[in-house]
CSV table of C-alpha atoms in Angstrom, one decimal:
chain,number,residue,atom,x,y,z
Q,1,MET,CA,0.0,0.0,0.0
Q,2,ARG,CA,1.4,3.4,-0.9
Q,3,ARG,CA,1.2,6.1,1.6
Q,4,THR,CA,0.0,9.6,0.9
Q,5,SER,CA,2.7,12.2,0.6
Q,6,PHE,CA,2.4,15.2,2.9
Q,7,GLN,CA,5.0,17.2,0.9
Q,8,SER,CA,2.5,19.7,-0.6
Q,9,MET,CA,0.7,20.6,2.7
Q,10,GLY,CA,3.0,23.5,3.4
Q,11,CYS,CA,3.2,22.7,7.1
Q,12,PRO,CA,6.4,21.9,9.1
Q,13,ILE,CA,4.7,19.1,11.0
Q,14,ALA,CA,3.5,17.5,7.8
Q,15,GLY,CA,7.0,18.0,6.3
Q,16,ALA,CA,8.6,16.3,9.3
Q,17,LEU,CA,6.2,13.4,9.1
Q,18,GLU,CA,7.2,13.0,5.4
Q,19,LEU,CA,10.7,12.2,6.7
Q,20,VAL,CA,10.0,10.4,10.0
Q,21,GLY,CA,6.3,9.3,9.7
Q,22,ASP,CA,7.0,5.6,9.5
Q,23,TRP,CA,6.7,4.1,13.0
Q,24,TRP,CA,10.0,2.2,12.7
Q,25,THR,CA,11.9,5.5,12.0
Q,26,LEU,CA,11.8,6.8,15.6
Q,27,VAL,CA,12.6,3.5,17.2
Q,28,ILE,CA,15.5,2.9,14.8
Q,29,MET,CA,16.7,6.5,15.5
Q,30,ARG,CA,16.2,6.0,19.2
Q,31,ASP,CA,18.6,3.0,19.1
Q,32,VAL,CA,21.1,4.7,16.7
Q,33,LEU,CA,21.3,7.8,18.9
Q,34,ASP,CA,21.9,5.4,21.9
Q,35,GLY,CA,25.0,4.0,20.1
Q,36,PHE,CA,23.5,0.9,18.4
Q,37,THR,CA,24.8,1.7,15.0
Q,38,ARG,CA,25.5,-1.8,13.5
Q,39,PHE,CA,22.9,-3.8,11.6
Q,40,ASP,CA,23.2,-6.9,13.9
Q,41,GLU,CA,22.6,-4.7,17.0
Q,42,LEU,CA,19.6,-3.0,15.5
Q,43,HIS,CA,18.2,-6.4,14.3
Q,44,ARG,CA,18.6,-7.9,17.7
Q,45,ASN,CA,17.1,-4.9,19.6
Q,46,LEU,CA,14.1,-4.4,17.3
Q,47,GLY,CA,13.2,-7.9,16.2
Q,48,ILE,CA,12.4,-6.5,12.7
Q,49,ALA,CA,12.9,-8.8,9.7
Q,50,PRO,CA,16.4,-8.3,8.1
Q,51,THR,CA,14.9,-7.3,4.7
Q,52,MET,CA,12.6,-4.7,6.4
Q,53,LEU,CA,15.5,-3.3,8.5
Q,54,THR,CA,17.6,-3.0,5.3
Q,55,ARG,CA,14.9,-1.1,3.6
Q,56,ARG,CA,14.3,1.2,6.5
Q,57,LEU,CA,18.0,1.9,7.0
Q,58,ARG,CA,18.3,2.7,3.2
Q,59,GLU,CA,15.3,5.1,3.5
Q,60,LEU,CA,16.9,6.8,6.5
Q,61,VAL,CA,20.2,7.3,4.6
Q,62,GLU,CA,18.3,8.7,1.6
Q,63,ALA,CA,16.3,11.0,3.9
Q,64,GLY,CA,19.6,12.4,5.3
Q,65,LEU,CA,19.0,11.1,8.9
Q,66,LEU,CA,21.8,8.5,8.8
Q,67,GLU,CA,25.0,8.0,6.9
Q,68,ARG,CA,26.4,4.6,6.0
Q,69,SER,CA,30.0,4.0,7.0
Q,70,ARG,CA,32.2,1.0,6.5
Q,71,TYR,CA,33.8,-0.4,9.6
Q,72,ASP,CA,35.2,-3.7,8.3
Q,73,THR,CA,36.4,-4.8,4.9
Q,74,ALA,CA,36.4,-8.6,5.1
Q,75,PRO,CA,33.5,-9.1,4.7
Q,76,PRO,CA,32.3,-5.6,4.1
Q,77,ARG,CA,30.4,-4.4,7.2
Q,78,PHE,CA,28.7,-1.1,7.6
Q,79,GLU,CA,27.4,1.0,10.5
Q,80,TYR,CA,24.7,3.7,10.4
Q,81,LEU,CA,25.8,6.9,12.0
Q,82,PRO,CA,23.4,9.8,12.7
Q,83,THR,CA,23.8,13.0,10.7
Q,84,GLN,CA,23.2,16.3,12.4
Q,85,GLN,CA,19.7,16.1,11.0
Q,86,GLY,CA,19.3,12.7,12.7
Q,87,LYS,CA,20.8,14.0,16.0
Q,88,ASP,CA,18.3,16.8,16.0
Q,89,LEU,CA,15.5,14.1,16.3
Q,90,ALA,CA,16.7,13.5,19.9
Q,91,VAL,CA,14.3,16.2,21.2
Q,92,VAL,CA,11.4,14.6,19.3
Q,93,ILE,CA,12.2,11.2,20.8
Q,94,VAL,CA,12.4,12.7,24.3
Q,95,ALA,CA,9.1,14.5,23.8
Q,96,LEU,CA,7.5,11.2,22.6
Q,97,TYR,CA,9.1,9.4,25.6
Q,98,ALA,CA,7.5,12.0,28.0
Q,99,TRP,CA,4.1,11.7,26.3
Q,100,GLY,CA,4.4,7.9,26.4
Q,101,VAL,CA,5.2,7.9,30.1
Q,102,LYS,CA,2.1,9.9,30.8
Q,103,HIS,CA,-0.3,8.3,28.3
Q,104,SER,CA,0.8,4.8,27.1
Q,105,ALA,CA,0.2,1.5,28.8
Q,106,ALA,CA,4.0,1.0,28.9
Q,107,GLY,CA,4.2,3.7,31.5
Q,108,SER,CA,7.5,4.6,33.1
Q,109,ASP,CA,8.7,1.6,35.1
Q,110,GLN,CA,10.9,0.0,32.4
Q,111,VAL,CA,12.6,3.0,30.9
Q,112,VAL,CA,13.7,6.1,32.8
Q,113,LEU,CA,15.3,9.2,31.3
Q,114,THR,CA,18.4,10.2,33.3
Q,115,ASP,CA,21.2,12.7,33.3
Q,116,GLN,CA,24.3,10.8,32.3
Q,117,ASP,CA,26.5,13.0,34.4
Q,118,THR,CA,24.6,13.0,37.7
Q,119,GLY,CA,22.3,9.9,37.4
Q,120,ASP,CA,19.3,12.1,38.3
Q,121,THR,CA,16.0,11.3,36.7
Q,122,ILE,CA,15.0,13.9,34.0
Q,123,ILE,CA,11.4,15.1,33.7
Q,124,PRO,CA,11.3,16.9,30.4
Q,125,VAL,CA,9.4,20.1,30.0
Q,126,TRP,CA,9.4,22.4,27.0
Q,127,MET,CA,10.2,26.0,27.3
Q,128,ASP,CA,10.2,29.1,25.1
Q,129,LYS,CA,13.9,30.0,24.7
Q,130,SER,CA,13.2,33.8,24.6
Q,131,THR,CA,10.9,34.0,27.7
Q,132,GLY,CA,11.8,30.9,29.7
Q,133,ARG,CA,8.0,30.2,30.0
Q,134,ARG,CA,6.8,26.6,29.9
Q,135,ILE,CA,5.1,26.0,26.5
Q,136,SER,CA,2.3,24.0,28.2
Q,137,ALA,CA,1.4,27.1,30.2
Q,138,MET,CA,1.5,29.5,27.2
Q,139,ASN,CA,-1.4,30.4,25.1
Q,140,ALA,CA,0.4,29.2,21.9
Q,141,ALA,CA,-0.9,28.9,18.4
Q,142,PHE,CA,0.4,28.3,15.0
Q,143,LEU,CA,0.0,31.3,12.6
Q,144,PRO,CA,0.6,31.6,8.9
Q,145,GLY,CA,4.2,32.6,8.0
Q,146,PRO,CA,5.2,35.4,5.6
Q,147,HIS,CA,5.0,33.1,2.5
Q,148,ALA,CA,2.0,31.1,3.5
Q,149,GLU,CA,-0.3,30.0,0.7
Q,150,ASP,CA,-4.0,31.0,0.8
Q,151,PHE,CA,-5.1,27.6,2.2
Q,152,ILE,CA,-2.6,27.9,5.1
Q,153,GLN,CA,-3.7,31.5,5.8
Q,154,GLU,CA,-7.3,30.4,6.0
Q,155,ARG,CA,-6.6,27.3,8.0
Q,156,LEU,CA,-4.5,29.2,10.6
Q,157,ASP,CA,-6.7,32.4,10.7
Q,158,PRO,CA,-6.9,33.4,14.4
Q,159,GLN,CA,-10.5,34.5,14.2
Q,160,LEU,CA,-11.6,31.2,12.6
Q,161,ARG,CA,-9.5,29.3,15.2
Q,162,THR,CA,-11.3,31.1,18.0
Q,163,ILE,CA,-14.7,30.1,16.5
Q,164,ARG,CA,-13.5,26.4,16.1
Q,165,ARG,CA,-12.2,26.2,19.6
Q,166,GLN,CA,-15.4,27.7,21.1
Q,167,ARG,CA,-17.4,25.3,19.1
Q,168,ALA,CA,-15.3,22.4,20.4
Q,169,GLN,CA,-15.7,23.5,24.0
Q,170,SER,CA,-19.4,24.2,23.9
Q,171,PRO,CA,-21.7,21.6,25.7
Q,172,ARG,CA,-23.6,19.2,23.5
Q,173,PRO,CA,-26.6,17.0,24.2
Q,174,ALA,CA,-25.5,13.4,24.7
Q,175,ASP,CA,-26.9,12.1,21.5
Q,176,GLN,CA,-25.6,15.0,19.2
Q,177,GLY,CA,-22.5,14.1,17.3
Q,178,ALA,CA,-23.0,10.4,17.7
Q,179,ILE,CA,-22.0,8.3,14.7
Q,180,GLU,CA,-25.1,6.5,13.4
């Protein structure tokens, strides 16, 4: 089955998902960023079929998240090293970890995020760099950028957003909105 491309949506989130939207991408990158760079290590950790892992690694190299580097010549062996673009995914993986601790059945008792220097547990929070305010406490919204196409300008129009959010928060009779 072919997946739909998000390339033409004009949205950074859709553009990011174009590169990392496959569910294997983030778990492969999680392991590579943790130092598991060789095929056999990734295969053992993930339990993915070798042909599938080969395809995923090739796609990650083509997307610019990994680079393939030979570490042995007889027989030829390669490892997969994160590029800067791949390293920049670490914050996404940590954010997904924090969300998963809070909302997934896996919870937080098997994997704990820690500071490697102190051993202290890390509880990630996201802050605005310029103000130091926690993003979750801010009244944040996406707005159209200076080169936004008409569709994006309409979709992100602040007045229309206010109307949508008010509609979403208004009380409804129990049977209204039910799927029949």
